[in-house]
XYZ file of C-alpha atoms in Angstrom:
695
model
C 96.386 119.673 76.771
C 93.877 117.548 74.848
C 95.259 114.729 72.763
C 93.922 114.653 69.235
C 94.143 110.948 68.518
C 91.521 108.429 69.526
C 93.133 105.088 70.380
C 91.375 101.749 69.884
C 93.178 98.732 71.375
C 92.445 95.289 69.915
C 93.013 92.734 72.666
C 92.685 88.991 73.306
C 93.754 86.512 75.938
C 95.033 83.899 73.491
C 96.178 83.530 69.924
C 94.270 82.171 66.962
C 91.021 84.078 67.532
C 91.518 86.654 64.754
C 92.846 89.609 66.754
C 95.370 90.696 64.125
C 92.888 90.088 61.306
C 90.431 92.448 62.986
C 93.055 95.085 63.830
C 94.455 95.324 60.297
C 91.130 95.337 58.525
C 89.595 97.768 61.013
C 92.462 100.186 60.374
C 91.913 99.807 56.627
C 88.187 100.393 57.070
C 88.728 103.557 59.088
C 91.169 104.817 56.472
C 88.759 104.059 53.622
C 85.922 105.830 55.434
C 87.971 109.048 55.613
C 88.137 108.953 59.393
C 91.229 111.122 59.223
C 94.848 110.117 59.561
C 94.873 106.497 60.732
C 97.891 104.711 62.238
C 98.029 100.924 62.617
C 100.364 100.014 65.489
C 101.634 96.498 64.855
C 102.027 95.051 68.341
C 103.175 91.585 67.264
C 105.391 91.431 70.338
C 107.627 89.463 70.653
C 106.922 88.084 67.150
C 107.264 90.759 64.484
C 105.366 91.676 61.408
C 102.045 89.854 61.801
C 99.839 92.869 61.151
C 102.327 94.254 58.660
C 102.241 91.015 56.725
C 98.480 91.178 56.404
C 98.722 94.594 54.735
C 101.662 93.557 52.553
C 104.519 95.443 54.232
C 108.080 94.557 55.099
C 109.436 96.613 57.982
C 112.968 97.766 58.460
C 112.326 100.115 61.408
C 110.463 99.628 64.662
C 109.571 101.265 67.975
C 112.292 99.163 69.629
C 114.842 100.875 67.396
C 113.844 104.207 68.937
C 115.359 103.326 72.325
C 118.801 104.939 71.739
C 117.112 108.049 70.304
C 114.433 108.456 72.965
C 115.870 111.628 74.491
C 115.906 113.546 71.205
C 112.937 112.055 69.435
C 110.937 114.562 67.410
C 107.671 114.236 65.449
C 109.722 114.383 62.257
C 112.022 111.572 63.385
C 109.028 109.525 64.535
C 107.473 109.997 61.108
C 110.513 108.366 59.504
C 109.692 105.159 61.418
C 106.162 105.049 60.014
C 105.661 102.986 56.829
C 102.827 103.791 54.417
C 100.936 101.226 52.332
C 100.012 101.736 48.693
C 96.503 102.732 49.790
C 97.873 105.365 52.199
C 97.447 103.521 55.533
C 100.269 104.289 57.992
C 101.833 101.437 59.967
C 104.482 101.285 62.718
C 105.616 97.999 64.312
C 106.650 97.297 67.898
C 109.579 95.155 66.750
C 111.193 94.335 63.407
C 112.829 91.121 64.612
C 112.459 88.819 67.612
C 115.690 89.930 69.314
C 114.388 93.509 69.513
C 111.587 92.486 71.884
C 113.762 92.818 74.981
C 114.635 96.416 74.035
C 111.085 97.730 73.923
C 110.155 99.659 77.069
C 107.151 101.519 78.392
C 109.136 104.759 78.039
C 109.333 104.204 74.285
C 105.624 103.396 74.047
C 104.727 106.463 76.093
C 106.759 108.668 73.764
C 105.178 106.983 70.744
C 101.683 107.717 72.011
C 102.632 111.338 72.705
C 103.981 111.890 69.194
C 101.298 109.857 67.420
C 98.589 111.838 69.200
C 99.694 115.005 67.433
C 100.285 113.413 64.009
C 97.232 111.150 63.677
C 93.513 111.201 64.331
C 92.943 107.503 65.021
C 95.264 104.808 66.352
C 94.440 101.124 66.045
C 96.745 99.051 68.253
C 97.140 95.334 67.621
C 98.062 94.520 71.222
C 100.404 91.781 72.445
C 98.633 88.680 73.707
C 97.602 88.256 77.335
C 99.189 90.275 80.134
C 102.740 91.520 79.776
C 104.953 94.381 80.912
C 103.686 96.633 78.109
C 99.976 95.849 78.496
C 99.069 98.412 81.225
C 100.900 101.171 79.351
C 98.832 100.551 76.198
C 95.523 100.176 78.026
C 96.103 103.328 80.034
C 96.322 105.312 76.805
C 93.448 103.637 74.994
C 90.020 105.173 74.647
C 88.379 101.875 73.693
C 89.368 98.253 74.140
C 87.936 95.656 71.793
C 88.257 92.110 73.127
C 88.378 89.536 70.359
C 86.874 86.119 71.043
C 85.400 83.174 69.233
C 82.270 81.175 70.021
C 83.996 78.256 71.731
C 83.551 77.765 75.492
C 87.298 78.296 75.930
C 87.182 81.492 73.900
C 84.294 82.887 75.924
C 86.011 81.959 79.203
C 89.214 83.706 78.123
C 87.254 86.765 77.058
C 85.760 86.908 80.559
C 89.274 86.670 82.007
C 90.284 89.584 79.795
C 87.388 91.625 81.112
C 88.364 90.802 84.701
C 91.867 92.020 83.952
C 90.596 95.220 82.326
C 88.549 95.879 85.433
C 91.617 95.362 87.639
C 93.561 98.033 85.705
C 90.611 100.434 85.888
C 89.449 100.382 82.268
C 85.848 101.675 82.464
C 83.102 99.216 81.588
C 81.693 101.506 78.919
C 85.098 101.698 77.212
C 85.289 97.957 76.490
C 83.338 95.648 74.222
C 83.694 92.306 72.473
C 84.016 91.355 68.826
C 83.127 87.696 68.226
C 84.959 86.078 65.327
C 83.957 82.916 63.438
C 80.326 83.254 64.473
C 78.060 80.675 62.776
C 75.643 82.217 60.305
C 72.789 80.070 61.539
C 71.838 78.651 64.898
C 71.158 80.027 68.328
C 74.476 81.957 68.643
C 73.097 85.445 68.151
C 74.506 88.747 69.359
C 71.991 88.852 72.206
C 72.891 85.333 73.254
C 76.616 86.127 73.147
C 76.019 89.282 75.151
C 74.408 87.214 77.910
C 77.253 84.658 77.821
C 79.998 87.287 77.855
C 78.186 89.665 80.228
C 79.178 92.678 78.170
C 78.319 94.427 74.917
C 79.046 92.546 71.694
C 79.870 95.244 69.179
C 80.380 92.993 66.156
C 80.098 89.388 65.014
C 82.260 88.203 62.139
C 81.012 85.174 60.217
C 83.189 82.092 59.828
C 84.810 81.872 56.377
C 88.344 80.477 56.671
C 88.826 80.134 52.900
C 88.203 83.829 52.274
C 90.552 84.829 55.110
C 93.263 82.413 53.967
C 93.030 83.702 50.402
C 93.634 87.282 51.610
C 96.520 86.211 53.848
C 98.225 84.358 50.995
C 97.822 87.403 48.755
C 99.248 89.641 51.517
C 96.400 92.130 51.123
C 93.696 93.048 53.643
C 90.410 91.224 53.206
C 88.712 94.613 52.880
C 90.800 95.244 49.754
C 90.521 91.766 48.250
C 86.808 91.194 48.943
C 85.213 94.456 50.192
C 81.649 93.083 49.847
C 82.276 90.025 51.982
C 80.109 89.683 55.097
C 83.212 89.889 57.322
C 84.156 93.194 55.708
C 80.646 94.583 56.101
C 80.697 93.761 59.828
C 84.112 95.434 60.238
C 82.884 98.505 58.309
C 79.925 98.807 60.680
C 82.289 98.603 63.654
C 84.443 101.286 62.055
C 81.466 103.586 61.533
C 80.512 103.198 65.198
C 84.054 104.169 66.237
C 83.960 107.217 63.954
C 80.639 108.317 65.426
C 82.035 108.035 68.958
C 85.102 109.969 67.831
C 82.897 112.790 66.524
C 80.962 112.761 69.778
C 84.193 113.067 71.744
C 85.238 116.045 69.644
C 81.878 117.774 70.204
C 82.307 117.261 73.965
C 85.843 118.616 73.861
C 87.871 115.429 73.733
C 87.952 111.906 75.046
C 87.461 111.584 78.812
C 90.301 109.037 78.995
C 92.727 111.263 77.095
C 91.856 114.676 78.383
C 95.008 115.141 80.399
C 95.435 115.401 84.139
C 92.246 115.773 86.150
C 92.241 118.009 89.172
C 91.378 116.073 92.291
C 91.069 117.025 95.925
C 94.116 115.424 97.575
C 92.516 115.803 100.994
C 89.463 113.882 99.789
C 91.717 111.178 98.340
C 93.608 110.820 101.639
C 90.335 110.399 103.502
C 89.176 107.857 100.922
C 92.404 105.871 101.172
C 92.132 105.922 104.964
C 88.606 104.484 104.840
C 89.587 101.861 102.270
C 92.639 100.867 104.303
C 90.605 100.418 107.487
C 87.887 98.412 105.727
C 90.448 96.258 103.932
C 92.195 95.336 107.170
C 88.846 94.568 108.803
C 87.302 92.581 105.978
C 90.236 90.323 105.088
C 91.178 89.935 108.766
C 94.716 91.159 108.230
C 95.755 91.795 111.792
C 98.741 93.969 112.404
C 100.449 91.436 114.575
C 99.905 88.492 112.228
C 102.848 88.883 109.854
C 103.678 85.233 109.262
C 102.627 85.460 105.604
C 105.586 87.774 104.919
C 108.016 84.863 105.088
C 106.050 82.718 102.640
C 106.069 83.945 99.003
C 103.056 81.803 98.088
C 100.962 83.027 101.013
C 102.128 86.579 100.408
C 100.897 86.414 96.800
C 97.609 84.836 97.882
C 97.031 87.628 100.391
C 97.810 90.294 97.783
C 95.465 88.796 95.171
C 92.684 88.528 97.750
C 93.339 92.051 98.973
C 93.396 93.505 95.452
C 90.020 91.975 94.645
C 88.605 93.390 97.861
C 90.031 96.877 97.224
C 88.563 96.927 93.711
C 85.151 96.143 95.164
C 85.558 98.753 97.899
C 86.619 101.428 95.399
C 83.480 100.739 93.372
C 81.401 100.973 96.539
C 83.080 104.004 98.121
C 84.154 105.971 95.070
C 81.933 105.034 92.173
C 81.950 108.687 91.095
C 85.683 108.546 90.328
C 85.735 107.375 86.721
C 89.283 108.423 85.821
C 91.260 105.214 85.286
C 94.584 106.690 86.411
C 93.123 107.958 89.690
C 91.364 104.673 90.454
C 94.523 102.720 89.632
C 96.549 105.028 91.869
C 94.124 104.546 94.756
C 94.194 100.742 94.447
C 97.995 100.672 94.327
C 98.466 103.024 97.261
C 95.941 101.209 99.465
C 97.614 97.853 98.734
C 101.047 99.352 99.377
C 99.805 100.791 102.661
C 98.142 97.573 103.807
C 100.621 94.980 102.559
C 103.765 96.766 101.438
C 105.835 99.726 102.511
C 103.268 102.397 101.705
C 104.684 105.566 100.118
C 108.185 104.112 100.375
C 107.416 101.675 97.542
C 107.631 104.325 94.802
C 110.693 105.953 96.369
C 112.473 102.605 96.519
C 111.598 102.032 92.856
C 113.003 105.438 91.834
C 116.512 104.770 90.505
C 117.531 108.398 91.124
C 116.871 108.189 94.881
C 119.891 107.003 96.880
C 118.603 107.550 100.416
C 115.179 107.868 102.058
C 114.702 109.694 105.365
C 111.354 109.523 107.175
C 111.452 112.155 109.921
C 107.813 111.553 110.881
C 104.758 110.108 109.186
C 104.050 113.299 107.204
C 107.618 114.364 106.409
C 109.774 112.284 104.049
C 113.057 113.495 102.565
C 115.132 111.817 99.860
C 118.603 112.263 98.488
C 118.889 112.740 94.727
C 122.248 113.460 93.086
C 123.710 114.141 96.504
C 121.079 116.752 97.459
C 118.247 116.466 99.973
C 114.677 117.038 98.771
C 111.389 117.138 100.651
C 108.893 114.842 98.888
C 105.117 115.050 98.600
C 104.839 111.482 99.877
C 103.548 110.798 103.363
C 101.991 108.091 105.497
C 98.364 108.245 106.566
C 99.310 108.444 110.230
C 101.863 107.314 112.798
C 100.180 103.926 113.140
C 100.680 103.168 109.445
C 104.365 104.134 109.642
C 104.763 101.894 112.672
C 103.091 99.044 110.787
C 105.515 99.448 107.871
C 108.482 99.265 110.265
C 107.078 96.046 111.717
C 106.669 94.577 108.230
C 110.339 95.339 107.556
C 111.741 93.758 110.707
C 109.309 90.843 111.198
C 110.654 88.606 108.364
C 114.167 89.022 109.822
C 113.154 87.717 113.221
C 113.664 91.142 114.798
C 111.335 93.121 116.991
C 110.838 96.788 117.727
C 108.933 97.988 120.795
C 109.484 100.036 123.933
C 112.049 97.537 125.203
C 113.898 97.485 121.866
C 113.132 100.943 120.412
C 115.705 100.938 117.611
C 116.719 98.372 115.049
C 118.932 97.867 112.006
C 117.559 95.713 109.215
C 117.933 94.990 105.541
C 115.329 94.861 102.787
C 115.191 92.026 100.264
C 117.082 94.079 97.685
C 119.924 94.708 100.140
C 118.921 98.247 101.133
C 119.993 99.116 104.669
C 117.288 100.257 107.109
C 117.526 101.965 110.485
C 114.346 102.544 112.484
C 113.816 104.223 115.829
C 110.545 104.756 117.702
C 109.314 106.540 120.852
C 110.269 107.048 123.603
C 113.659 107.635 121.931
C 112.189 109.395 118.875
C 110.203 112.293 120.314
C 108.350 113.226 117.115
C 107.255 109.697 116.323
C 108.872 106.787 114.455
C 111.756 107.684 112.153
C 113.223 105.551 109.376
C 116.388 105.924 107.324
C 116.974 103.738 104.267
C 120.284 103.597 102.415
C 119.277 102.136 99.056
C 121.160 99.221 97.623
C 122.695 100.158 94.303
C 121.688 97.727 91.560
C 124.376 99.119 89.266
C 127.911 98.274 90.282
C 130.096 101.330 89.606
C 133.620 100.791 88.312
C 136.693 102.972 88.452
C 135.904 104.391 84.997
C 132.513 105.540 86.317
C 134.165 107.359 89.238
C 136.587 109.054 86.832
C 133.693 110.079 84.600
C 131.780 111.450 87.602
C 134.800 113.485 88.671
C 135.510 111.657 91.943
C 139.163 111.186 90.954
C 141.496 111.374 87.963
C 142.865 108.596 85.787
C 146.285 109.143 87.363
C 144.855 108.698 90.861
C 142.974 105.590 89.702
C 146.209 104.147 88.298
C 147.994 104.780 91.588
C 145.249 103.257 93.750
C 144.928 100.236 91.472
C 148.659 99.588 91.747
C 148.522 100.036 95.540
C 145.775 97.397 95.836
C 147.610 94.962 93.560
C 150.771 95.504 95.624
C 148.851 94.430 98.749
C 149.127 97.732 100.592
C 146.783 98.196 103.536
C 144.352 100.983 102.731
C 141.909 102.860 104.955
C 139.100 104.842 103.301
C 138.046 107.782 105.443
C 134.996 109.997 105.129
C 131.731 111.187 106.600
C 128.276 109.649 106.347
C 127.090 109.483 102.748
C 130.459 110.460 101.314
C 130.685 107.339 99.139
C 133.082 105.228 101.232
C 131.362 101.928 100.489
C 131.217 102.666 96.760
C 134.925 103.479 96.733
C 135.674 100.359 98.777
C 133.837 98.303 96.137
C 135.908 99.903 93.388
C 139.243 99.383 95.144
C 138.384 95.781 95.980
C 137.703 95.160 92.270
C 141.465 95.504 91.649
C 142.132 92.371 93.727
C 143.170 89.384 91.642
C 140.597 86.660 90.920
C 143.144 84.139 92.218
C 142.929 85.468 95.790
C 140.513 84.420 98.524
C 138.605 87.420 99.893
C 136.663 87.509 103.154
C 134.325 90.494 103.654
C 132.968 91.490 107.060
C 130.030 93.902 107.408
C 127.245 94.916 109.748
C 124.890 95.073 106.753
C 126.093 93.359 103.598
C 126.516 96.068 100.951
C 129.722 95.138 99.159
C 129.305 93.691 95.671
C 132.654 92.271 94.643
C 132.992 90.885 91.110
C 135.423 88.111 92.053
C 134.259 84.519 92.407
C 136.309 83.537 95.476
C 134.539 85.774 97.990
C 133.198 84.820 101.425
C 130.643 87.308 102.779
C 130.128 87.474 106.548
C 127.586 89.634 108.348
C 127.330 90.481 112.030
C 124.236 89.623 114.035
C 122.496 91.616 116.771
C 121.351 89.957 119.997
C 118.009 88.144 120.056
C 114.994 89.100 122.144
C 116.658 87.628 125.238
C 119.772 89.711 124.603
C 121.825 86.701 123.560
C 123.407 85.375 120.389
C 125.098 88.588 119.219
C 127.979 88.182 116.761
C 130.048 91.351 116.404
C 132.411 92.487 113.681
C 135.216 91.784 116.138
C 134.051 88.176 116.421
C 133.980 87.943 112.632
C 137.505 89.375 112.276
C 138.844 86.727 114.641
C 136.985 83.991 112.780
C 138.128 85.297 109.389
C 141.763 84.766 110.420
C 140.974 81.042 110.634
C 139.511 80.947 107.100
C 142.808 81.232 105.217
C 142.065 84.665 103.742
C 144.339 86.333 101.213
C 142.476 89.590 101.790
C 140.258 90.814 104.595
C 137.812 93.581 103.741
C 135.957 95.168 106.663
C 133.011 97.277 105.548
C 133.482 99.715 108.420
C 135.536 99.816 111.608
C 133.474 101.271 114.436
C 134.924 99.876 117.647
C 137.309 97.378 119.180
C 137.518 95.375 115.945
C 139.998 98.030 114.790
C 142.662 96.477 117.028
C 142.039 92.999 115.628
C 142.161 94.452 112.123
C 145.508 96.156 112.831
C 146.947 92.951 114.257
C 145.819 91.056 111.169
C 147.490 93.633 108.920
C 150.699 93.226 110.898
C 150.697 89.435 110.867
C 150.811 88.507 107.229
C 147.383 89.635 105.991
C 148.616 92.465 103.798
C 146.295 94.105 101.322
C 143.432 94.568 103.749
C 140.822 97.273 103.147
C 138.444 99.038 105.500
C 136.584 102.320 106.066
C 136.297 104.672 109.030
C 134.299 107.774 109.834
C 136.654 110.765 109.898
C 136.958 114.209 108.317
C 140.681 114.239 107.458
C 143.468 111.669 107.045
C 145.000 112.743 110.374
C 141.594 112.430 112.047
C 141.355 108.923 110.584
C 144.574 107.923 112.354
C 143.318 109.364 115.637
C 140.020 107.582 115.123
C 141.795 104.250 114.627
C 143.708 104.846 117.854
C 140.511 105.603 119.770
C 138.730 102.527 118.400
C 141.690 100.275 119.235
C 141.539 101.500 122.822
C 137.867 100.433 122.864
C 139.011 96.815 122.631
C 139.565 96.948 126.395
C 143.000 95.290 126.459
C 144.516 98.265 128.292
C 147.419 98.524 125.864
C 149.567 101.658 126.158
C 148.757 104.345 123.633
C 152.285 104.185 122.232
C 151.914 100.493 121.419
C 148.660 101.125 119.576
C 150.164 104.026 117.616
C 153.101 101.809 116.623
C 150.613 99.194 115.426
C 148.765 101.770 113.290
C 151.962 103.216 111.789
C 153.208 99.753 110.928
C 149.912 98.455 109.536
C 148.364 101.314 107.546
C 150.040 102.304 104.278
C 147.510 104.639 102.667
C 144.563 106.750 103.714
C 142.076 107.781 101.030
C 139.918 110.685 102.159
C 136.505 111.048 100.514
C 134.005 113.863 101.097
C 130.637 114.948 99.814
C 130.760 118.555 98.655
C 127.950 121.043 99.099
C 126.703 120.487 95.521
C 126.212 116.798 96.285
C 129.234 115.601 94.322
C 131.727 113.220 95.910
C 135.477 113.770 95.639
C 138.637 112.096 96.859
C 140.309 115.051 98.532
C 143.473 113.316 99.792
C 145.494 110.232 99.043
C 147.961 110.170 101.912
C 150.877 107.871 102.702
C 151.430 106.970 106.360
C 155.226 106.850 106.555
C 155.860 106.243 110.252
C 155.647 107.691 113.734
C 157.734 110.015 115.831
C 156.858 109.544 119.469
C 153.079 109.631 119.442
C 152.861 111.777 116.288
C 152.188 110.074 112.978
C 154.244 111.164 109.988
C 152.401 111.285 106.688
C 152.557 112.966 103.315
C 149.871 113.775 100.758
C 150.365 112.223 97.336
C 147.291 113.726 95.640
C 144.924 116.448 96.842
C 141.765 118.143 95.591
C 141.895 121.950 95.656
C 138.588 123.768 95.505
C 138.770 126.910 93.381
C 135.247 128.311 93.570
C 131.491 127.833 93.482
C 129.253 128.582 90.491
C 125.985 130.521 90.909
C 124.057 127.238 90.670
C 126.072 125.826 93.569
C 128.425 123.660 91.492
C 131.827 123.320 93.145
C 134.878 123.993 90.990
C 138.270 122.546 91.703
C 141.090 120.375 90.453
C 143.021 117.301 91.490
C 146.747 117.882 91.737
C 149.748 115.720 92.600
C 151.824 117.257 95.343
C 155.143 116.149 93.870
C 155.702 113.678 96.709
C 156.694 110.170 95.598
C 155.728 107.519 98.153
C 158.565 105.502 99.566
C 157.058 102.181 98.479
C 157.017 103.029 94.746
C 160.584 101.775 94.121
C 159.752 98.519 95.867
C 156.707 98.076 93.653
C 158.820 98.474 90.527
C 161.098 95.662 91.659
C 157.979 93.448 91.988
C 156.896 94.223 88.440
C 154.190 96.744 89.415
C 155.068 99.907 87.569
C 153.632 103.308 88.327
C 154.550 106.065 85.820
C 156.672 108.629 87.630
C 155.082 111.488 85.726
C 151.799 111.079 87.630
C 153.558 112.432 90.732
C 154.893 115.557 89.033
C 153.730 118.691 90.798
C 151.403 120.850 88.793
C 150.587 124.492 89.330
C 147.167 125.863 88.758
């Protein structure tokens, strides 16, 4: 769908060159010349009201104020944020006050451009200075970019820097020009001379008359209104007429080439192009696959990326000069850099907040998990060699290696995401990678209640159990949410207690201050230096812990954990892989036997029955939702058979046509034996939460 509005961005690399003066008066000129419906976008970010002040407006609303309303923003609602001057010029500011600056996002700007494009014919954007988070969003949606400069050497140098930046974000050369402010009326500084100095087209020169400008500023009226015959105003009017003529030309051709919507491209051709660019980049900047030392040095890493970006821009111009669409060229540059220096197609998936897990089955098949459901993505690597290179870039900074002798590895990305990689000969279809993304948002118990993982009554019970220092085992399958639940339960621990966490890959994010985080270590290249979870459990006992939290019991460390629970370290938490509470007990028994101490099975079972108080069973249902299906008390043992009783259960009642699972959490009516003891210690659990309910 063609956008109606033509957008002109007024840009500069530094303040004080007249950018806002030009933007406001150009908007007035376009309005006076009947160019259609003109909107002045006051981008005085983070300082508000500069352009508005020049046209005599006081703003009470801003684009930043739209953030809470973004999901239901309509053209009518957007119109209420637009202020109109006495002459009829429409104005909308980025921010109304300085504190709003942090609220403004690219999502809001994108929505603004979408709505403004249907309500106005011309947009004049007074851009923020320099390069900021919002700059690419504005430039991407601008048909023309006017760089404002003055005649000083510094001004000309900064204008050149602006042009270099515009080139890097794929703004076409013919879509940018310069307006020189404060040009002397006499002397050798002519438009032709400035064109040679700036190496681009000078569209307008504004004479230097500070008194006239100051007089208009003090009067809070545009110069074009106060002194319409002034030479500055005449130059701005000429610039406005040129813009109108280009607008008419765009309409005759069927719309602006930069705002004509998505352009169909041959994806196969793009893949071939990216492959050629990738190969030439690696060759020309001598970035050898095995030379990954720069990854550990942030300064060198940035130097390599800047050098590589400049080279890719040149190669794109050489190899694909026919591709004029800015979004396509920008996409190519980003993807080639990601492939050569980053994690390739994984970069965008890692940045997607809705993706919780990434599964690379082979170079051309990548699945993700969104909202608990698996989806096949369109993303893929160029070939197996590129995928292998990405794996090496992940493990190299950690001092790990992956080759035929060590064909599988566990690693962690800088953001904490957990990575498992495996290569041939073990992986028959080529290298495979699984990434469990690190959650940047720490979920609390209220979030789990809201998401339907448990009820408030269950949360109250579990919180009291943690505070009462009961030993709790969280049981569930892969991806069932065990670690998230462990985080939530651990948050109930008092700030006055010393917590020691033990994990293979550090994922726990506890809010308390007094937390010691320990992580196991695999063996080095020589097969030495391994530190297991079992080693960490033993060491943790010497660290005067009030609580021991083991991210996951997988082997012989289970026995050490049980012994710790039975020797004064109450209130410990851990997780195990099991499908039911009873399976969890059997799993603990099996893992304890893996310790190799040849203890009789009965002794181990007695240890488990004495140590474990509660088992919390978590599952992932077929609709992707996660539920606590059982909260079970372990009450004892009879022979080699554990005795237990469910306190709360989840009963599934049906499945909707869209796959949504229906069910309800119900108390069984069983009151755990430890509840009376908790009451005597001042930890009260309302008895009514245990009352049996019928469906």
